[in-house]
C-alpha positions as MATLAB code, in Angstrom:
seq = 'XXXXXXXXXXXXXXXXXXXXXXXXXXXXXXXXXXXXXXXXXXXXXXXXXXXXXXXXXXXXXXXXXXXXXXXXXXXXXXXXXXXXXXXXXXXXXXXXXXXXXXXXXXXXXXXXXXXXXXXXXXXXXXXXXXXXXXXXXXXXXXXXXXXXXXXXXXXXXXXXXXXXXXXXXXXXXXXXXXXXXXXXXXXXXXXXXXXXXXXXXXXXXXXXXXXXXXXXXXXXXXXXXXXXXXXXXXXXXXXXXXXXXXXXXXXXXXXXXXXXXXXXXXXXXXXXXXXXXXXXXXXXXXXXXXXXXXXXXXXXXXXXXXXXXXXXXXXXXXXXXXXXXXXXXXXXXXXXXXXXXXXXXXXXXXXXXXXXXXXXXXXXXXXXXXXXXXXXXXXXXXXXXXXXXXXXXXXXXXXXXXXXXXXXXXXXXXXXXXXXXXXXXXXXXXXXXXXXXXXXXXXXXXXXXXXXXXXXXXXXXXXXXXXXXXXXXXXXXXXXXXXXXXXXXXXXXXXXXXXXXXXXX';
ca = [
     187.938  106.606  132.460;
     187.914  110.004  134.760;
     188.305  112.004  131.294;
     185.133  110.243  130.236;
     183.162  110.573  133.218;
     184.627  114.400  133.218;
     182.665  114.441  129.789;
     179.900  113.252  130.690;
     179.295  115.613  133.677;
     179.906  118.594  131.559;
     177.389  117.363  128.989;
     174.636  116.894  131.568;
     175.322  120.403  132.888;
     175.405  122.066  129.307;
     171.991  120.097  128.756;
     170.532  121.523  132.281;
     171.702  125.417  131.443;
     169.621  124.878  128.022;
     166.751  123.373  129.714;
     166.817  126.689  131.864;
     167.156  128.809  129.193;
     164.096  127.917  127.949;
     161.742  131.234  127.837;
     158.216  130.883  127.600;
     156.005  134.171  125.738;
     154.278  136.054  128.015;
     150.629  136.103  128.322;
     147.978  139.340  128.934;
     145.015  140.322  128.002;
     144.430  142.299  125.033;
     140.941  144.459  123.978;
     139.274  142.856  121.596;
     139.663  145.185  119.177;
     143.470  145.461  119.108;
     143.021  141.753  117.618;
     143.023  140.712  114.107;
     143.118  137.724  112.174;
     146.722  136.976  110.372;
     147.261  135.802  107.203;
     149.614  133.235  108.135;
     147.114  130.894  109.647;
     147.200  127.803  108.020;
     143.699  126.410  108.312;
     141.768  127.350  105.349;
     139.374  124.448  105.438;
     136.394  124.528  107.451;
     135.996  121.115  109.368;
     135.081  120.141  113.120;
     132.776  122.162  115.151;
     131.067  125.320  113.384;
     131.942  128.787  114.642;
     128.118  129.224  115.714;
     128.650  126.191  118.044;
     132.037  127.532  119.493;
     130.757  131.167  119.808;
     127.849  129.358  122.003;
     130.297  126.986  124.049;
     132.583  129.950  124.728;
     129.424  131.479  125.891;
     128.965  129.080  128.325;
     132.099  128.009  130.079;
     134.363  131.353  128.696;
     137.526  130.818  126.697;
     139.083  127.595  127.327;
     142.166  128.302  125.656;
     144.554  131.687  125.008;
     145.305  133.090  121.647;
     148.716  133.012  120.056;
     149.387  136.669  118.310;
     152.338  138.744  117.429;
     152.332  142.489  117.424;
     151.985  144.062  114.380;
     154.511  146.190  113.140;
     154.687  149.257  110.547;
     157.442  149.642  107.555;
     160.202  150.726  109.903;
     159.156  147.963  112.390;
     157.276  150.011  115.029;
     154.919  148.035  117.043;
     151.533  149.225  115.738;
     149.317  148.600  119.115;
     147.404  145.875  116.771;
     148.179  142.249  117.283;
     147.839  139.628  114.289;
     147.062  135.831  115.515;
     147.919  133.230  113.710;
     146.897  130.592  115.883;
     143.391  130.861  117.312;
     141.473  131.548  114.112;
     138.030  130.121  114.851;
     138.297  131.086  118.402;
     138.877  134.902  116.990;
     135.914  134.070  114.860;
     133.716  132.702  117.609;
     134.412  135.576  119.555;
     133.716  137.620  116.645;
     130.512  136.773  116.413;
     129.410  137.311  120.155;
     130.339  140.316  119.661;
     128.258  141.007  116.700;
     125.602  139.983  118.715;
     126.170  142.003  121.392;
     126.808  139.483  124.024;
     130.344  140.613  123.678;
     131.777  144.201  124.326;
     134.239  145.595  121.798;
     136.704  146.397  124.422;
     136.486  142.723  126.433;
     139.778  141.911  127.258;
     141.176  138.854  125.823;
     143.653  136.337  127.386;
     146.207  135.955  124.848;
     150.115  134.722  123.951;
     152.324  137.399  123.365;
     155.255  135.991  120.539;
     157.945  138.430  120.503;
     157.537  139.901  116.914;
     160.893  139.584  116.363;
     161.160  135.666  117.183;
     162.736  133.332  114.744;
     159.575  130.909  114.847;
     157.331  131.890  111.976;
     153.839  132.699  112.214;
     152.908  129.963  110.047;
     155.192  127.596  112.346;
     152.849  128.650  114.717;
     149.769  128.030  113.152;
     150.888  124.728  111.845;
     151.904  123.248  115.143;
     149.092  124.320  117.355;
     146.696  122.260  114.854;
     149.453  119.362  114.244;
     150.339  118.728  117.676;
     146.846  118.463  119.195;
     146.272  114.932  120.046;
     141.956  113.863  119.623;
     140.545  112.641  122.546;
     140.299  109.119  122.505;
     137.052  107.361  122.515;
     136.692  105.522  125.564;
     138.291  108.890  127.196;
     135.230  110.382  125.706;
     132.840  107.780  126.707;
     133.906  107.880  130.212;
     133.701  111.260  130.485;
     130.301  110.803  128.940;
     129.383  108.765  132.126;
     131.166  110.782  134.644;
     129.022  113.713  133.771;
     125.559  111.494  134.159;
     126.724  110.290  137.444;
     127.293  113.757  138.895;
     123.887  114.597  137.481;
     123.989  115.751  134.545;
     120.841  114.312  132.086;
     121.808  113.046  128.126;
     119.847  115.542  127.241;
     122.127  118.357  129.010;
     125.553  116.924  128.054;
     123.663  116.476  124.231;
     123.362  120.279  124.490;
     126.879  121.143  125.971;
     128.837  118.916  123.291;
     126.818  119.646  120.487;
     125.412  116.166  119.310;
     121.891  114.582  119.534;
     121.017  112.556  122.737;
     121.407  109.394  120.776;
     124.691  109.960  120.320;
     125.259  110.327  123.877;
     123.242  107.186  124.110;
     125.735  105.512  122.476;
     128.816  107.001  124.025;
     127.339  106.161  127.412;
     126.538  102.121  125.767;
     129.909  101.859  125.228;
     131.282  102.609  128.261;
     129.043  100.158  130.218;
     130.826   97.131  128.063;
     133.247   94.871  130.479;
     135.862   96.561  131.838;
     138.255   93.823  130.197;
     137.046   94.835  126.865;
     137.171   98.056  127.368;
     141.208   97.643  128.113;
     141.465   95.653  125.545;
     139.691   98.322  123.346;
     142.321  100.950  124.820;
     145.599   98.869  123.344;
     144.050   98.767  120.440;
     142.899   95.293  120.578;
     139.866   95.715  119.017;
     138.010   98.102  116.821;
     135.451  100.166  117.716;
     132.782   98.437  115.650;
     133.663   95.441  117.605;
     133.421   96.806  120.826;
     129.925   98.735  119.496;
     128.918   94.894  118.722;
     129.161   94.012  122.097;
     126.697   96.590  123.886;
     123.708   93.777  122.349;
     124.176   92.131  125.787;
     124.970   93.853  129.145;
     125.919   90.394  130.297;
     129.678   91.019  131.121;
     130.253   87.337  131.351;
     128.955   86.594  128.517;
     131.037   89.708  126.878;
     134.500   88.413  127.870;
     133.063   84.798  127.205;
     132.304   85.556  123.312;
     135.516   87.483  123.151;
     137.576   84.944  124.281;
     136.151   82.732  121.828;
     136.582   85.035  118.881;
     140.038   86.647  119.676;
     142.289   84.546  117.931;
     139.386   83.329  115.410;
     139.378   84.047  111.561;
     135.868   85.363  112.119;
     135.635   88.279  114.268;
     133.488   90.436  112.474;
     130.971   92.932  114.592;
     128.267   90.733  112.539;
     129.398   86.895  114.554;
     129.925   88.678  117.971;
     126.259   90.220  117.826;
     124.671   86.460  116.209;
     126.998   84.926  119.218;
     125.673   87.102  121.962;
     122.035   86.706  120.736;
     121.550   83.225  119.809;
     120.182   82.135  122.799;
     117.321   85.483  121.632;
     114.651   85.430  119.716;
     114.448   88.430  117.656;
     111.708   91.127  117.761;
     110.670   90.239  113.899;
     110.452   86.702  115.161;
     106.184   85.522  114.154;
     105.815   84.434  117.562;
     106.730   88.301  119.056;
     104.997   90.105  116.512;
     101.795   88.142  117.370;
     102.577   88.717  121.197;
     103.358   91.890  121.092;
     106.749   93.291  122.716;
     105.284   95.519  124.652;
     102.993   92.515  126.428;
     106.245   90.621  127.034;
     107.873   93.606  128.739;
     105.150   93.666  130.598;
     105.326   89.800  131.486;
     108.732   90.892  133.032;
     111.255   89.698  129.973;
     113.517   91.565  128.846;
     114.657   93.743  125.519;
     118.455   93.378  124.087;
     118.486   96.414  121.709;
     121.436   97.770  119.610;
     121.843  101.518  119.365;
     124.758  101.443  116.543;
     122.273   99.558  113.604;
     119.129   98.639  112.576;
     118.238   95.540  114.735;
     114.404   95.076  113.831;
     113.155   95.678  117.185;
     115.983   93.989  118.881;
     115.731   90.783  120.527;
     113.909   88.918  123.002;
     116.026   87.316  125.877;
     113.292   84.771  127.663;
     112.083   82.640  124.833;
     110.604   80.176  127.327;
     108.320   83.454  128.111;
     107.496   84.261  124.741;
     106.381   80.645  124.220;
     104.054   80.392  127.111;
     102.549   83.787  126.118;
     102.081   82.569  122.706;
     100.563   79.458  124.087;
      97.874   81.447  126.555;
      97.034   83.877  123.681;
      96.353   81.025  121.058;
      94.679   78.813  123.683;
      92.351   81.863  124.753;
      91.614   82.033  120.543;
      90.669   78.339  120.554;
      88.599   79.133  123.524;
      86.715   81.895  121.741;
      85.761   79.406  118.517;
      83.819   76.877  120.981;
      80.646   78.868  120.683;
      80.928   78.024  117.269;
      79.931   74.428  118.445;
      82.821   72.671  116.468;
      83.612   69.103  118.207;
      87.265   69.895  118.084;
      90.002   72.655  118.012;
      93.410   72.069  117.341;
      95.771   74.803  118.758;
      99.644   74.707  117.881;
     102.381   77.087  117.550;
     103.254   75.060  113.939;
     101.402   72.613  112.402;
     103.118   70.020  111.053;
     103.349   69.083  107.239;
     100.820   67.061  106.038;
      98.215   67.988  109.033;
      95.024   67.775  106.981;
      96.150   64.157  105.169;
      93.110   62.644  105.156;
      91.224   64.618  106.031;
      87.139   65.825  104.923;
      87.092   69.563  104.459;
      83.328   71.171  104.334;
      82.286   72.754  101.684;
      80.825   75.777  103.595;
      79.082   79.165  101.550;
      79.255   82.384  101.792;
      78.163   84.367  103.603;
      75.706   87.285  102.446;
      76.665   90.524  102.167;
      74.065   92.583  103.979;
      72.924   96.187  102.270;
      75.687   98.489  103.513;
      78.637   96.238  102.054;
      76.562   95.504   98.676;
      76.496   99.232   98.251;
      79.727   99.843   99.125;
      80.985   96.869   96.981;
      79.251   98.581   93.619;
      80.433  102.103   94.285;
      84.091  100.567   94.388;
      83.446   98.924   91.415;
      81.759  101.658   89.394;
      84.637  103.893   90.728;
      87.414  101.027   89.671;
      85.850  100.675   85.840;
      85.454  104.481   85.406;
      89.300  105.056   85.731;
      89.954  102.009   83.879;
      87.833  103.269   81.056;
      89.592  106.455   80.973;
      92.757  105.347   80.958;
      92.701  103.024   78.524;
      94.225  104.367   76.280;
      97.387  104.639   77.380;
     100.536  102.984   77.973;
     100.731  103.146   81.885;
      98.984  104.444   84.470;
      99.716  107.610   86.101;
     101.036  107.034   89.263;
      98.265  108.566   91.785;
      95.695  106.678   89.098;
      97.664  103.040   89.506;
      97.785  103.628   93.600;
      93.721  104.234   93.481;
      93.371  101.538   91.682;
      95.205   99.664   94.395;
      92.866  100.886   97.134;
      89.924   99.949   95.325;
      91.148   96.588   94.839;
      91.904   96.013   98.213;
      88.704   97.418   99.408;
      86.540   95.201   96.477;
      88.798   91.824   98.250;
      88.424   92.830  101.744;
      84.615   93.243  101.524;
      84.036   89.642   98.952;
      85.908   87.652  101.558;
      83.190   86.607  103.301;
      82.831   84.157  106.244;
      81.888   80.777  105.156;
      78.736   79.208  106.853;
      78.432   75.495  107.106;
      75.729   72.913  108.087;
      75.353   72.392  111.870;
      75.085   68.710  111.646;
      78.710   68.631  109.910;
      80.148   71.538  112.538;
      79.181   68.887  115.256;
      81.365   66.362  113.882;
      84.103   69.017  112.053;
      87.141   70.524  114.026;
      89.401   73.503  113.289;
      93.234   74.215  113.457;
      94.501   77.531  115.433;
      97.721   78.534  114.740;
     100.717   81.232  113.588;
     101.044   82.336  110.097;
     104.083   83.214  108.450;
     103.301   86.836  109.303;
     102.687   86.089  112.825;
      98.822   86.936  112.429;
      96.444   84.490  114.111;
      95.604   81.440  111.242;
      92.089   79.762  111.873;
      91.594   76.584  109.707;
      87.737   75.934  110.006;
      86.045   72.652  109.220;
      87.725   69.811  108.788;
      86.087   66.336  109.510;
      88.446   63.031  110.526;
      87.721   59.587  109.346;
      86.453   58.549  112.868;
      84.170   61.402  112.731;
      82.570   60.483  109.297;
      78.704   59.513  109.756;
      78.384   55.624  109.795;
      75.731   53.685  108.017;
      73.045   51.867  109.842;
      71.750   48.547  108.525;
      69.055   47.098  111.126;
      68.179   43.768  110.856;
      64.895   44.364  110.713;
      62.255   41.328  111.073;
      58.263   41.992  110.152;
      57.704   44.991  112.539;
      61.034   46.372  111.929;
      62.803   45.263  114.572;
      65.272   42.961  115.594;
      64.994   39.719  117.297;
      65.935   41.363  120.686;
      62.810   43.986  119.859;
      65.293   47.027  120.069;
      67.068   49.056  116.694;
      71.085   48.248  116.346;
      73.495   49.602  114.328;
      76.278   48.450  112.220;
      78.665   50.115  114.527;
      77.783   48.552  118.030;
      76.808   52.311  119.130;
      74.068   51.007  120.984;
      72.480   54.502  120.924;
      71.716   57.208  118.369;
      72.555   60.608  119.636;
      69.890   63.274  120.452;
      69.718   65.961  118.280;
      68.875   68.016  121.310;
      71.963   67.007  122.777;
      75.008   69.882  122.928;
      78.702   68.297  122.010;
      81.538   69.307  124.061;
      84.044   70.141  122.472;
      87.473   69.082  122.967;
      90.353   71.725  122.624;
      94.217   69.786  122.600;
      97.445   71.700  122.290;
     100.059   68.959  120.621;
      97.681   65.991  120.555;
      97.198   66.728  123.776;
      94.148   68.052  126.032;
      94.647   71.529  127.288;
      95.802   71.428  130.779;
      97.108   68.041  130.446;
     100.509   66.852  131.301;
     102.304   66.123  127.393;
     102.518   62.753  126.503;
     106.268   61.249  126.634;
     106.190   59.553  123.736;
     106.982   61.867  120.539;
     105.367   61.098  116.854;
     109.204   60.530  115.578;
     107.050   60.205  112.090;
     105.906   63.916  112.142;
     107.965   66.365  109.987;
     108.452   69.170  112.396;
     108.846   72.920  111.348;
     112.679   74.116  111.282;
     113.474   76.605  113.878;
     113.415   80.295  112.347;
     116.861   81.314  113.482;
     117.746   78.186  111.475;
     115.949   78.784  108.341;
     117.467   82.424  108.384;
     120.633   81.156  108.422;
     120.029   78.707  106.032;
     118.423   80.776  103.713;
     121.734   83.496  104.237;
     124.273   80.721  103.103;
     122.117   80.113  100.167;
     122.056   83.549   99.643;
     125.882   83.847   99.378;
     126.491   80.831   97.263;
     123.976   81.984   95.017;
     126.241   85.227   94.839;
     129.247   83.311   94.699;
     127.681   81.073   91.583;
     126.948   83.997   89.683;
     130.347   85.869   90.235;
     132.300   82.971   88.391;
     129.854   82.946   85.761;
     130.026   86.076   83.796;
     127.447   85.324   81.348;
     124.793   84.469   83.461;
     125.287   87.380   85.508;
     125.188   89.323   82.038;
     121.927   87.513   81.259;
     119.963   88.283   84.606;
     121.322   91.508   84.025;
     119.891   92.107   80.970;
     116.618   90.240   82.096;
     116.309   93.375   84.949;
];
């Protein structure tokens, strides 16, 4: 046993007199031109940051890092007073170029790192290991650096300009780093990708971060795709009919609030308060309906989505056109002259050219825009006729004019009528009990309702279970996705209707 422990003190002082034998190169500053590249540098490929943006970085906070070189030595191996580097090409090359600009004297002294010249290391060991033994920066390193600089007051647009990447970038650097500090650990033990944790900057809702990821972690389906539907499906996004005919930039200004996505395309992003968005869509179509009673109609209908089957029986008026007044009829014949004179001249060929075949488009949507004309109706129907306001598909405002219900329909009178033409109580009647024939001089009032019910008035409790109501949209996309994919699907096991449609393109 005290032979063994013997042993093992002498090892641990053998290992301590090599660890202070260990001799590092000496470093000093050399004139810039005593300095010239070596041949034994091993990078050959051009990749990371350009020389111009080094040259300009080492212009700005001076030379981060020394040069390795080794003096260079003559045929009888006589120090020449020129040093070779071998590591610390496209710094040499950087520097290079200041000085080629003259922001750089010849004679600036350099720091460098002297290798003996006749070490045992090779120059190309050299070269190799400085570039091999570099570790990259991780990420969230780099996107909490990012943040560190903005809060000591530096703008994105200055730390865009100091890194050498566009302020969106550093948009999205500083995005990342403001996910949940939970994620953001679990991101750093590599327990998530960075497309996942880029999926999570939708929502700056940290609870409802670790929330999602807790519910995804151990799921099959943890793709950056679920976590952003997850995190938004409470949204409404910005393509959404309703926001488009709102406006996003009115409900910002109603105080809601934006989730956007700086990694992808997210269509305008989404809307967080849909409870807003829906009484803003309700106070813009209601002030619409408002603006059709000068019309004099007896009713307008106003609804977000009419339901199917809203003009079943139904009387629609059969209104004309109206005019066009001298202006439009001129304009309408010069399209049209201008529309048959390049068909005429191109008719002889196969195709249109395609400048000729986009005119041809203008004119046609100028002839269509100018022959859809306003249609005018009789007064006496308008009086008893209603209209529908509501959302197209589009999200453009959709005005249904002229539609008459049953109840409205004129009734006809039958007076029992004795020899002066009157009844035995010496006063008209009608079939119909009315009592009274309206006055013609009389103006209607008309009646606008929002869901069957009177605007301003509390909704009725009782629902029309009967009614086929619209689907939501987030539904219907979703729907019409998994359609998409089995459609995919379908065609993939059947090779030779996937040739056919092929062959149909």
């Amino acid at each position: 046993i005290g032979r063994v422990a013997s042993d093992a003190r002498r090892g641990e002082d053998l290992m301590a007199k090599a660890a202070q034998n260990v001799v590092l190169s000496p470093s000093r500053d050399i004139p810039f031109d005593k300095l010239m590249l070596s041949q034994s540098n091993v990078r050959r490929i051009k990749a990371g940051v350009s020389v111009e943006e080094l040259a300009e970085d080492i212009a700005r906070r001076g030379l981060l890092q020394s040069l390795n070189v080794r003096p260079v030595v003559d045929a009888d191996g006589v120090e020449t007073g020129m040093f070779e580097i071998p590591a610390g090409g496209r710094r040499f090359q950087a520097l290079s170029l200041l000085v080629k600009q003259k922001r750089l004297a010849k004679t600036a002294p350099i720091p460098c790192i002297v290798r003996d010249a006749a070490s045992e290391i090779l120059a190309e060991d050299d070269s190799l290991a400085e570039n091999m033994q570099r570790v990259a920066l991780h990420p969230l390193d780099q996107f909490r650096a990012f943040q560190a600089l903005r809060e000591k007051g530096q703008g994105e647009e200055a730390i865009a300009a100091a890194f050498f990447v566009t302020p969106q970038i550093v948009k999205q650097r500083l995005k990342l780093a403001s996910v949940a500090p939970a994620l953001l650990e679990v991101y750093a033990e590599d327990g998530m990708t960075l497309e996942q944790l880029m999926a999570f900057t939708v929502n700056p809702d940290h609870g409802r971060q670790v929330q999602v990821w807790d519910a995804v972690k151990n799921s099959w389906n943890k793709e950056p795709y679920a976590i952003r539907r997850m995190l938004t499906e409470t949204s409404v996004r910005a393509s959404d009919r309703r926001a488009v005919f709102v406006g996003v930039d009115a409900y910002e200004v109603a105080g809601g609030v934006v989730l956007r996505d700086l990694f992808q395309g997210d269509d305008g992003g989404w809307l967080e308060d849909p409870a807003l968005l829906d009484r803003l869509v309700a106070e813009k179509l209601q002030a619409e309906g408002e603006a059709l009673v000068a019309e004099g109609w007896k009713w307008i209908e106003v609804a977000t989505d009419l339901p199917y089957g809203y003009s079943h029986g139904l009387r629609r008026l059969a209104g004309d056109p109206a005019p066009m007044t001298g202006e439009e009829s001129a304009a309408h014949a010069s399209l049209l002259a201008e529309y048959r004179a390049l068909e005429e001249e191109y008719s002889g060929q196969d195709e249109y050219p395609e400048e000729i075949d986009a005119r041809l488009g203008q004119l046609e949507m100028a002839m269509e825009a100018l022959e859809q004309r306003p249609l005018i109706y009789d007064p006496a129907e308008v009086a008893r006729a209603g209209v529908f306001v509501t959302l197209g598909r589009d999200g453009t405002l959709a005005i249904y004019r002229g539609y008459v219900r049953p109840e409205d329909e004129p009734r006809e009178e039958t007076a029992v009528e004795d020899g002066d033409g009157s009844d035995a109580m010496g006063q008209g009647a009608d079939v119909g009990g009315s009592g009274q024939r309206p006055s013609a001089s009389s103006t209607p009032c008309t009646v606008i309702t929002s869901v069957g019910q009177p605007i301003g008035a509390e909704p009725s409790e009782e629902e029309d279970d009967g009614a086929l109501k619209p689907l939501p949209e987030r539904l219907v996309m979703e729907l019409t996705a998994h359609r998409t994919l089995a459609l995919r699907e379908a065609i993939g096991r059947s090779p030779d209707v996937a040739l056919t449609l092929l062959l149909l393109k």
